[in-house]
PDB file of C-alpha atoms and ligand atoms in Angstrom:
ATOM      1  CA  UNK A 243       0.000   0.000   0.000  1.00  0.00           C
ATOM      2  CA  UNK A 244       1.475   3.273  -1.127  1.00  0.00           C
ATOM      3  CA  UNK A 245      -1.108   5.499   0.733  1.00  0.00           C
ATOM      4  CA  UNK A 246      -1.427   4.695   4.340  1.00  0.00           C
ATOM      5  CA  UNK A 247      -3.401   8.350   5.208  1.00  0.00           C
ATOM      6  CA  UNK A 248      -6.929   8.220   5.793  1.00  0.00           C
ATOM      7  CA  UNK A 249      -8.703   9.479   3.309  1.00  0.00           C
ATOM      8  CA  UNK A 250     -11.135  12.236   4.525  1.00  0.00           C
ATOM      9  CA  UNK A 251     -14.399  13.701   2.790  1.00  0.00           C
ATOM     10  CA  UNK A 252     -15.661  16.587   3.702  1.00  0.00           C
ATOM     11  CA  UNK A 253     -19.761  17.865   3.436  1.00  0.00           C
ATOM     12  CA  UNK A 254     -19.869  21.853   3.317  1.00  0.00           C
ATOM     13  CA  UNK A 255     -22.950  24.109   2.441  1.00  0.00           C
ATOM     14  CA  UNK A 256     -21.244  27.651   2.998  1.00  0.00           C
ATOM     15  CA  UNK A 257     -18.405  29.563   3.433  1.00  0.00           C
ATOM     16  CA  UNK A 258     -16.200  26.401   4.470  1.00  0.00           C
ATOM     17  CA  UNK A 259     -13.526  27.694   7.306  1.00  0.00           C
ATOM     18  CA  UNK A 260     -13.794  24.246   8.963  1.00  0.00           C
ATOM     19  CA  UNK A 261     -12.903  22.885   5.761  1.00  0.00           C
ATOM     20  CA  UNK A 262      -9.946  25.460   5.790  1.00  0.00           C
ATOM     21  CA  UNK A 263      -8.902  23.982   9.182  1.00  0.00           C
ATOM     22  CA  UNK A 264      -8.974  20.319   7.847  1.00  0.00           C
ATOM     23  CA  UNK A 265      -6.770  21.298   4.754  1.00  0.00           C
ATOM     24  CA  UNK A 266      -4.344  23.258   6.764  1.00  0.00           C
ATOM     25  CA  UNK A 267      -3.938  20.666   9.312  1.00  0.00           C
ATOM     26  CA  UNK A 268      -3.239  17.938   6.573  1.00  0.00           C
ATOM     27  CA  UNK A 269      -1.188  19.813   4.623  1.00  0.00           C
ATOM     28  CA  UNK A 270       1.153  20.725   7.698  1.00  0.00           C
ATOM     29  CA  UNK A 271       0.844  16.691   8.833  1.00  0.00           C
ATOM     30  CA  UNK A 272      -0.949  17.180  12.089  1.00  0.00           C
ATOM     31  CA  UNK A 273      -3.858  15.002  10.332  1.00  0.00           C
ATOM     32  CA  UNK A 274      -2.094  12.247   9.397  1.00  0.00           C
ATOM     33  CA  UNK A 275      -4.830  11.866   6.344  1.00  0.00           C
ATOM     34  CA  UNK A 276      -5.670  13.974   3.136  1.00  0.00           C
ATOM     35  CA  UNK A 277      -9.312  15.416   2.099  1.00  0.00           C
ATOM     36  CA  UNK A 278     -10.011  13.161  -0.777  1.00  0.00           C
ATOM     37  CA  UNK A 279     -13.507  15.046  -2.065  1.00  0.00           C
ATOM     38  CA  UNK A 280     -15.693  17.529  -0.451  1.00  0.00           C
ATOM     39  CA  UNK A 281     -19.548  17.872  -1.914  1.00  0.00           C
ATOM     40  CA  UNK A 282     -21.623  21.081  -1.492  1.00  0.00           C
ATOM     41  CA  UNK A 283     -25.040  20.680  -1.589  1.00  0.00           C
ATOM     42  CA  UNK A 284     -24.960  24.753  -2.464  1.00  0.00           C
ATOM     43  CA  UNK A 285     -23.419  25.764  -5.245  1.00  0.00           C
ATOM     44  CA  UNK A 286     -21.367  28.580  -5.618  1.00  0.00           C
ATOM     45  CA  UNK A 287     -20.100  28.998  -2.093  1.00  0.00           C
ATOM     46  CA  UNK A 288     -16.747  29.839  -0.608  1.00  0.00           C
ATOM     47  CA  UNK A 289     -15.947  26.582   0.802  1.00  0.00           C
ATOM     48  CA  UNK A 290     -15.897  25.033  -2.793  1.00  0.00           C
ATOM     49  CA  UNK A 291     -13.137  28.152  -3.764  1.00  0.00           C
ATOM     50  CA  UNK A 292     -11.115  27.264  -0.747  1.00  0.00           C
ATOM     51  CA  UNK A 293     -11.147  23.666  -1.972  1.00  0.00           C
ATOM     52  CA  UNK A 294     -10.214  24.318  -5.277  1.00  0.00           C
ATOM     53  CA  UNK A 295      -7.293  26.658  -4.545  1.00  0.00           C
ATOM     54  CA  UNK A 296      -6.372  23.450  -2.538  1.00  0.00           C
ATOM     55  CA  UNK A 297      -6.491  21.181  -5.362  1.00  0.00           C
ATOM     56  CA  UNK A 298      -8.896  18.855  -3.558  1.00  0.00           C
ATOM     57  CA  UNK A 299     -11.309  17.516  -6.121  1.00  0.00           C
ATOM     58  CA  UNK A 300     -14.790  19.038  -5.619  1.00  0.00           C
ATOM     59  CA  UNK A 301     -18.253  18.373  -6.900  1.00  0.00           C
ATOM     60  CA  UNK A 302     -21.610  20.055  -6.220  1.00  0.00           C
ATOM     61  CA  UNK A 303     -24.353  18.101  -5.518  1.00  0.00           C
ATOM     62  CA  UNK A 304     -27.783  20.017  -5.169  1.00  0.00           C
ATOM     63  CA  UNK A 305     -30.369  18.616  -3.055  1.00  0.00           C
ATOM     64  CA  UNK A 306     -32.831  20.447  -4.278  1.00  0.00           C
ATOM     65  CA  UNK A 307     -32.386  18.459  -7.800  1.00  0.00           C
ATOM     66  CA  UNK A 308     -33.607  15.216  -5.655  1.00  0.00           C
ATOM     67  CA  UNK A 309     -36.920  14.768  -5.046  1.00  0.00           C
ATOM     68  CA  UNK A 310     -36.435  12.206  -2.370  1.00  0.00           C
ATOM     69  CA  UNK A 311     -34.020  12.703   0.724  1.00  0.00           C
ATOM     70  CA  UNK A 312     -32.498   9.463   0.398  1.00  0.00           C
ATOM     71  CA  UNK A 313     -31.737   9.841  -3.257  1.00  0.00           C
ATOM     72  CA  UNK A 314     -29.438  13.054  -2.345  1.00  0.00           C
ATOM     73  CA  UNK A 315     -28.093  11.388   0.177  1.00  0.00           C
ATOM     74  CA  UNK A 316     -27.150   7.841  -1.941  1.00  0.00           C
ATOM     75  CA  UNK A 317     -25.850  10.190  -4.787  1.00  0.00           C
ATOM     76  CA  UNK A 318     -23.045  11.802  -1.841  1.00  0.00           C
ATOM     77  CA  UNK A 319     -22.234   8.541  -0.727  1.00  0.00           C
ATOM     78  CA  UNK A 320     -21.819   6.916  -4.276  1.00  0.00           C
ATOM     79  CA  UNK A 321     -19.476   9.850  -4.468  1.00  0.00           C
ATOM     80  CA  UNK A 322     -17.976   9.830  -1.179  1.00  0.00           C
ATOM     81  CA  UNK A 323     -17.398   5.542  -1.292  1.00  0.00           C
ATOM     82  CA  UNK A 324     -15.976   5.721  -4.798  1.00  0.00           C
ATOM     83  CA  UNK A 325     -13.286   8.505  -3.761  1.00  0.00           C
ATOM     84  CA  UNK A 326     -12.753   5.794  -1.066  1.00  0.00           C
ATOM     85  CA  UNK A 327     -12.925   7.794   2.242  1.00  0.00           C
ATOM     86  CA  UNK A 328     -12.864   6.201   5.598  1.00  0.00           C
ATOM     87  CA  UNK A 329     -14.098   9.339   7.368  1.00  0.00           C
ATOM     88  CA  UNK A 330     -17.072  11.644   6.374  1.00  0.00           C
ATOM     89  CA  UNK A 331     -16.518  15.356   8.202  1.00  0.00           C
ATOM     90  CA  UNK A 332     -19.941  17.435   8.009  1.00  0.00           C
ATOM     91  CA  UNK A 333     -18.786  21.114   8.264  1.00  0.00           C
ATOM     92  CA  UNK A 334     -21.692  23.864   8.027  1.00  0.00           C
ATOM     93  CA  UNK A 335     -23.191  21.219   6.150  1.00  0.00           C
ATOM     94  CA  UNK A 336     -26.925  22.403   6.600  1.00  0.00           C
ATOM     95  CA  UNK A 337     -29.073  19.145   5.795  1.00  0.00           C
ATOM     96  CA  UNK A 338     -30.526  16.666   8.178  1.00  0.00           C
ATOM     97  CA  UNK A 339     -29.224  13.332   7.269  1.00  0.00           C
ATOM     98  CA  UNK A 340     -32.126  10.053   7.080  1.00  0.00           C
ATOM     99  CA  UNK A 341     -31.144   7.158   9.168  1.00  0.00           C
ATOM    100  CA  UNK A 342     -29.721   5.790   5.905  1.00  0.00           C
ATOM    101  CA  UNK A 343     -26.542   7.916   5.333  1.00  0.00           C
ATOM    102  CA  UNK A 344     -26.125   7.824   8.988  1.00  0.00           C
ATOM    103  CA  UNK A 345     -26.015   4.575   9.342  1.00  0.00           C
ATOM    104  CA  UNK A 346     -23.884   3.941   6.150  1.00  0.00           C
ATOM    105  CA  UNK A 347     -21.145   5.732   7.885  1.00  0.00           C
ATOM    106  CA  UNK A 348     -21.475   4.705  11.133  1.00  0.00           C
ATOM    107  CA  UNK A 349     -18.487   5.342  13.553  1.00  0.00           C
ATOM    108  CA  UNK A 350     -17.085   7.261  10.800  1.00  0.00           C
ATOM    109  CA  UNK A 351     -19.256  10.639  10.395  1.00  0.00           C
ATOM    110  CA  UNK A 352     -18.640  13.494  12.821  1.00  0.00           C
ATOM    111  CA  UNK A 353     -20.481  16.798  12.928  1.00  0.00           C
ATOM    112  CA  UNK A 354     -18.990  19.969  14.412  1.00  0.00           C
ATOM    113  CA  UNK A 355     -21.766  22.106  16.448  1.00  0.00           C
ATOM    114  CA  UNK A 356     -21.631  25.915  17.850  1.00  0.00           C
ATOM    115  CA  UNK A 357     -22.604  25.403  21.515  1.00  0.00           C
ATOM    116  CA  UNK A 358     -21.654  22.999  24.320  1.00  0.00           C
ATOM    117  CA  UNK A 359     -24.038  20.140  23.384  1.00  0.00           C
ATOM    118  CA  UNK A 360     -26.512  18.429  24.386  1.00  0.00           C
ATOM    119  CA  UNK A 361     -27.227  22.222  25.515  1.00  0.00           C
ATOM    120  CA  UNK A 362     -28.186  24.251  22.260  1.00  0.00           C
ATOM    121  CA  UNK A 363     -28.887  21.733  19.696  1.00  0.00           C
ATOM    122  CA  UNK A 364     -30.471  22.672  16.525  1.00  0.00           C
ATOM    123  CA  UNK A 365     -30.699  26.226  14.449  1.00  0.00           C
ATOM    124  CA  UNK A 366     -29.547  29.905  15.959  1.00  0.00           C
ATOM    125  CA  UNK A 367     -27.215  28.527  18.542  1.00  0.00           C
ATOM    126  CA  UNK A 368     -25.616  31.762  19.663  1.00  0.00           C
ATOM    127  CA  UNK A 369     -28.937  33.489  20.006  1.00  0.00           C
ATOM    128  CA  UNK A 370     -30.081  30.525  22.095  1.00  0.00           C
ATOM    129  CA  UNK A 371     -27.176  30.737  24.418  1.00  0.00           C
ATOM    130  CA  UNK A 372     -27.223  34.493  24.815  1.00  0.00           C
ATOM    131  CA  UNK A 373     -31.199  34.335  25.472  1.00  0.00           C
ATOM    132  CA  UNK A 374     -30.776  31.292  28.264  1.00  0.00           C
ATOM    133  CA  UNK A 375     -28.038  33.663  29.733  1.00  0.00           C
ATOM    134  CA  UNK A 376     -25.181  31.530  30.173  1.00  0.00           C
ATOM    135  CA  UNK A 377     -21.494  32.095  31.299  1.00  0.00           C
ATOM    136  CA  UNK A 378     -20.196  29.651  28.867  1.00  0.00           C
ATOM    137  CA  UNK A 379     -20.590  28.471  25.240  1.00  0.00           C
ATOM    138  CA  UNK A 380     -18.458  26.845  23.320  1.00  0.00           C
ATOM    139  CA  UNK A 381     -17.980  24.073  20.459  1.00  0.00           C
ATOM    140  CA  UNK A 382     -18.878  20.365  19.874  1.00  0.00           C
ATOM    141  CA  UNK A 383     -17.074  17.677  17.520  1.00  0.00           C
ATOM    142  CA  UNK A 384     -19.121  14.518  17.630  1.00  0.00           C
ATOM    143  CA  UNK A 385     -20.169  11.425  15.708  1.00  0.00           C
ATOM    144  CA  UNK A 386     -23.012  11.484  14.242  1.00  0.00           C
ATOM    145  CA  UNK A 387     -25.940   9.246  15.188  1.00  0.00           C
ATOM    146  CA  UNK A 388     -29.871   9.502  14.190  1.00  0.00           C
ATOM    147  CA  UNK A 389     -30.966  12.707  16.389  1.00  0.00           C
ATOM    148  CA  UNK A 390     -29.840  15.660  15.355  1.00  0.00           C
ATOM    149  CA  UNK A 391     -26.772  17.330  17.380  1.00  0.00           C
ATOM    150  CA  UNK A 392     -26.602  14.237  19.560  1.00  0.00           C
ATOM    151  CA  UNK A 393     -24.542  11.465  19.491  1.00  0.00           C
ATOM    152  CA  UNK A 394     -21.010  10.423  21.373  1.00  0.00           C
ATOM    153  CA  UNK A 395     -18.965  13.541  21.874  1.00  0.00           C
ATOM    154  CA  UNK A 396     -15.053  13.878  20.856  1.00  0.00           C
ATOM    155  CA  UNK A 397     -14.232  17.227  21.592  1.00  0.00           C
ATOM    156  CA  UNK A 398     -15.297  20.547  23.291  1.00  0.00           C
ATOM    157  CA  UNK A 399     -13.912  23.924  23.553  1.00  0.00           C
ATOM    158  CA  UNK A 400     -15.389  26.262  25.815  1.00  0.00           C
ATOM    159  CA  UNK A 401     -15.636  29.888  25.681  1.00  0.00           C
ATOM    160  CA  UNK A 402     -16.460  32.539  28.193  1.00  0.00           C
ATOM    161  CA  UNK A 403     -20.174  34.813  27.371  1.00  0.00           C
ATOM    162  CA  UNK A 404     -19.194  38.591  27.729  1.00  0.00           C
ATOM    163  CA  UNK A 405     -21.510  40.774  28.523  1.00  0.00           C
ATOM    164  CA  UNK A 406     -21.227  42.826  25.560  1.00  0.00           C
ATOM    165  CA  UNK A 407     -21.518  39.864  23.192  1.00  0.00           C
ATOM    166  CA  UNK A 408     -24.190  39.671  20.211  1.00  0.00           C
ATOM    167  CA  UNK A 409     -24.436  36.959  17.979  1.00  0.00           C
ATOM    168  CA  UNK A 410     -21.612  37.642  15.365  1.00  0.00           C
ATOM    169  CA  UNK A 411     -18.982  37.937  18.442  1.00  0.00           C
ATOM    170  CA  UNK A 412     -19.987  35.480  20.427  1.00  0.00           C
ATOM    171  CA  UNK A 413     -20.034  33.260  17.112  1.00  0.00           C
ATOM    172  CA  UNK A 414     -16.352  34.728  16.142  1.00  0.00           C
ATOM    173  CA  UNK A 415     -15.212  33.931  19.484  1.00  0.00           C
ATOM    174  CA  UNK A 416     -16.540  30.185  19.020  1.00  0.00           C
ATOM    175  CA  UNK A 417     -15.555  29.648  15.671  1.00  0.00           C
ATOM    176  CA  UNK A 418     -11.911  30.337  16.492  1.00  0.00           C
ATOM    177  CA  UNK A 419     -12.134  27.294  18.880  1.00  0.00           C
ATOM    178  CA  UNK A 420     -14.282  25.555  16.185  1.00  0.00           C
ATOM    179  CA  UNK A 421     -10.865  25.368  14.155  1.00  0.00           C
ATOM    180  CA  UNK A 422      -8.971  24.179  16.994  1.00  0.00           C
ATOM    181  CA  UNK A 423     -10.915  21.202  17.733  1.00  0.00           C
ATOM    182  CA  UNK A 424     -12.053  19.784  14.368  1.00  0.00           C
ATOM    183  CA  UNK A 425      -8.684  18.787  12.993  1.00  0.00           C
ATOM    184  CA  UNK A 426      -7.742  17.744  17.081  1.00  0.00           C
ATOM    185  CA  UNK A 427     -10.629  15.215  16.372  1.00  0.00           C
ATOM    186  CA  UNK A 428     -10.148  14.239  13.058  1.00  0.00           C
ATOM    187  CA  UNK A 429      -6.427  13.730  13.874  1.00  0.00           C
ATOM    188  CA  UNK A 430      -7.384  11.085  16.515  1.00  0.00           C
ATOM    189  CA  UNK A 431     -10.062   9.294  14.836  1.00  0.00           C
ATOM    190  CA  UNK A 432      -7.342   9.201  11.577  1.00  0.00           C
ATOM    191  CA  UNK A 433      -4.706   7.915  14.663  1.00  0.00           C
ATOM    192  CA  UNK A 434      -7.300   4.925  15.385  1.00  0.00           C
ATOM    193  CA  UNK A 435      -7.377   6.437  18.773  1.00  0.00           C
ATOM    194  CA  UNK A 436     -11.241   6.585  19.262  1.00  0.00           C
ATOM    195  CA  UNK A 437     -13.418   4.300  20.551  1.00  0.00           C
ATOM    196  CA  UNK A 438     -17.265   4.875  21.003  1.00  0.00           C
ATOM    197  CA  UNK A 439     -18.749   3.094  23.712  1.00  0.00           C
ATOM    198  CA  UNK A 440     -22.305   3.478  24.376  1.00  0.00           C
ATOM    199  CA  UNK A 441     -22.738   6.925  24.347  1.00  0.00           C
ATOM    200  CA  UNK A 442     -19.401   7.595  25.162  1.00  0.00           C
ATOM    201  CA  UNK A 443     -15.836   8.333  23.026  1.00  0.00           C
ATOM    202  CA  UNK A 444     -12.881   6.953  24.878  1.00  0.00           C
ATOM    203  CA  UNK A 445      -9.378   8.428  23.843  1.00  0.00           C
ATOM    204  CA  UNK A 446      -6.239   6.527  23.625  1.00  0.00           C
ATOM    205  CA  UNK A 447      -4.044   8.516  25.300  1.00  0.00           C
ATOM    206  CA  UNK A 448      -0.405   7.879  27.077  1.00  0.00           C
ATOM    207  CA  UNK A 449      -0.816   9.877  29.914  1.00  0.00           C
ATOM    208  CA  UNK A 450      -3.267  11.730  32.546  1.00  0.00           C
ATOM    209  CA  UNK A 451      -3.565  15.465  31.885  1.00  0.00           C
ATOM    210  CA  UNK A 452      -4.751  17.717  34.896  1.00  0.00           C
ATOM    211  CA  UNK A 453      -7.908  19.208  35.485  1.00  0.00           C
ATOM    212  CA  UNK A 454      -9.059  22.177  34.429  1.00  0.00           C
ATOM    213  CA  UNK A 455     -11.555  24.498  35.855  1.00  0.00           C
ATOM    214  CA  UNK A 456     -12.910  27.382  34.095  1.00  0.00           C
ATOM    215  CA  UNK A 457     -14.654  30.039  36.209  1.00  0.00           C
ATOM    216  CA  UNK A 458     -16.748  33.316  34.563  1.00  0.00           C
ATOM    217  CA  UNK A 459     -16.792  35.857  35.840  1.00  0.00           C
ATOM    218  CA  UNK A 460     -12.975  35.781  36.765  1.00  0.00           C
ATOM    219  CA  UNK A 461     -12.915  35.245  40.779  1.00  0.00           C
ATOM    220  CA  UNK A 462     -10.803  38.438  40.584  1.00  0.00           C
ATOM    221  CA  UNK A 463     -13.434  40.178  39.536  1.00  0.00           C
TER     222      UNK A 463
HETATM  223  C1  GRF B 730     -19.953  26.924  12.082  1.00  0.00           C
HETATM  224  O1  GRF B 730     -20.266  27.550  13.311  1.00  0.00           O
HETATM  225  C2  GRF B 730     -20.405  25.497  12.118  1.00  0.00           C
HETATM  226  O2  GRF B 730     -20.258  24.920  13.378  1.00  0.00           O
HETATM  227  C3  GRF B 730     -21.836  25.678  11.766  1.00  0.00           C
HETATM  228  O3  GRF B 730     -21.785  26.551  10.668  1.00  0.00           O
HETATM  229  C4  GRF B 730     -20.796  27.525  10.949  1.00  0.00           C
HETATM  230  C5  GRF B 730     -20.025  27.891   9.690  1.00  0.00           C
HETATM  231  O4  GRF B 730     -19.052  26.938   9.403  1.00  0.00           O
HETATM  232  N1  GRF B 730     -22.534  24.443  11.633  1.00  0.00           N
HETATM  233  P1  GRF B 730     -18.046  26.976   8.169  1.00  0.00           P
HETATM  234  O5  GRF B 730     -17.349  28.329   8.154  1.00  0.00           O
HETATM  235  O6  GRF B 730     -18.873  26.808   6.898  1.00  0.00           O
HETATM  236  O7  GRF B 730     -17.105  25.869   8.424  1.00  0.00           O
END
């Protein structure tokens, strides 16, 4: 075998910085993988520029040419199986995914959210954590199982609520972690160093790191 990385595709409906992250991160050889094909279901968006300019073969697929769910969905994966990925990375991919695709990639189909799930699932995250008055928000990687924004979690970042913030800042301030933790997951699932159990991802890793408590407002306040 002459290619031992594993082979990523990437779902995108928008502008695509997650899918900047991923490409980054594999071109520098954190992710020990490559994106092999990443499918907008929009066309016309940034994210399908960004992949281009990365040379990463790209292909629009618009659902709104299907009249059946499933059909969208089994013309992706014919896509996504012949480019031969072993991971499937939704990233501001904007559909809700039948039990069929979902199942087809199960325990290989992660979905990066805007809030600290299972808090804030669904549309207008930010507003939804500013409006329920939080101290904290932050970002989700997880895989992907059959109700929406659930499933076992991989990775959160959290991120303080300032009292000034509105929707674009607090979503500014949570995308920034957004691109920290999708490539930290997709490295270790392209590591083989996840492992769902129940609802639960366990991490190989080789040693104990320390707690960490995050208080806001600062005690010093
Ligand atoms: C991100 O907050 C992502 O979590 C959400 O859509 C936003 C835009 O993502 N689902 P991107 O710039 O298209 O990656």
């Amino acid at each position: 075998m002459t290619d031992r990385s594993c082979a990523i595709g990437v779902l995108i409906s928008g502008s695509g910085s997650n899918l900047q992250a991923l490409i980054d991160r594999c071109a520098d050889g954190t992710i020990p993988g490559r994106i092999a094909l990443v499918i907008s279901n929009n066309p016309g968006v940034l994210g399908i520029e960004r992949a281009q300019r990365a040379g990463i073969p790209v292909t629009v697929i618009d659902h709104r040419g299907f009249d059946r769910r499933e059909a969208f969905e089994q013309a992706m994966a014919r896509e996504l199986d012949a480019a031969g990925v072993a991971l499937v990375c939704l990233a501001g991919f904007m559909r809700v995914l039948t039990s069929w695709f979902v199942g087809h990639y199960q325990g290989r189909l992660l979905n990066i959210h805007p809030a600290l799930l299972p808090a804030f699932p669904g549309l207008h995250v930010q507003q939804q954590a500013l409006e329920a008055g939080v101290r904290f928000s932050g970002a989700t990687v997880h895989f992907v199982s059959t109700t929406v924004d659930a499933g076992p979690i991989v990775a959160q970042a959290v991120v303080p609520v300032l009292p000034d913030d509105d929707v674009p800042a607090l979503s500014r301030r949570i995308l920034v972690q957004e691109h920290r933790i999708y490539p930290l997951a997709a490295r270790l699932f392209a590591q083989g160093r996840l492992h769902i159990v129940g609802n639960r991802v366990l991490i190989d890793t080789p040693r104990e790191l320390p707690d960490q408590a995050l208080i806001n407002p600062s005690p010093r306040v």
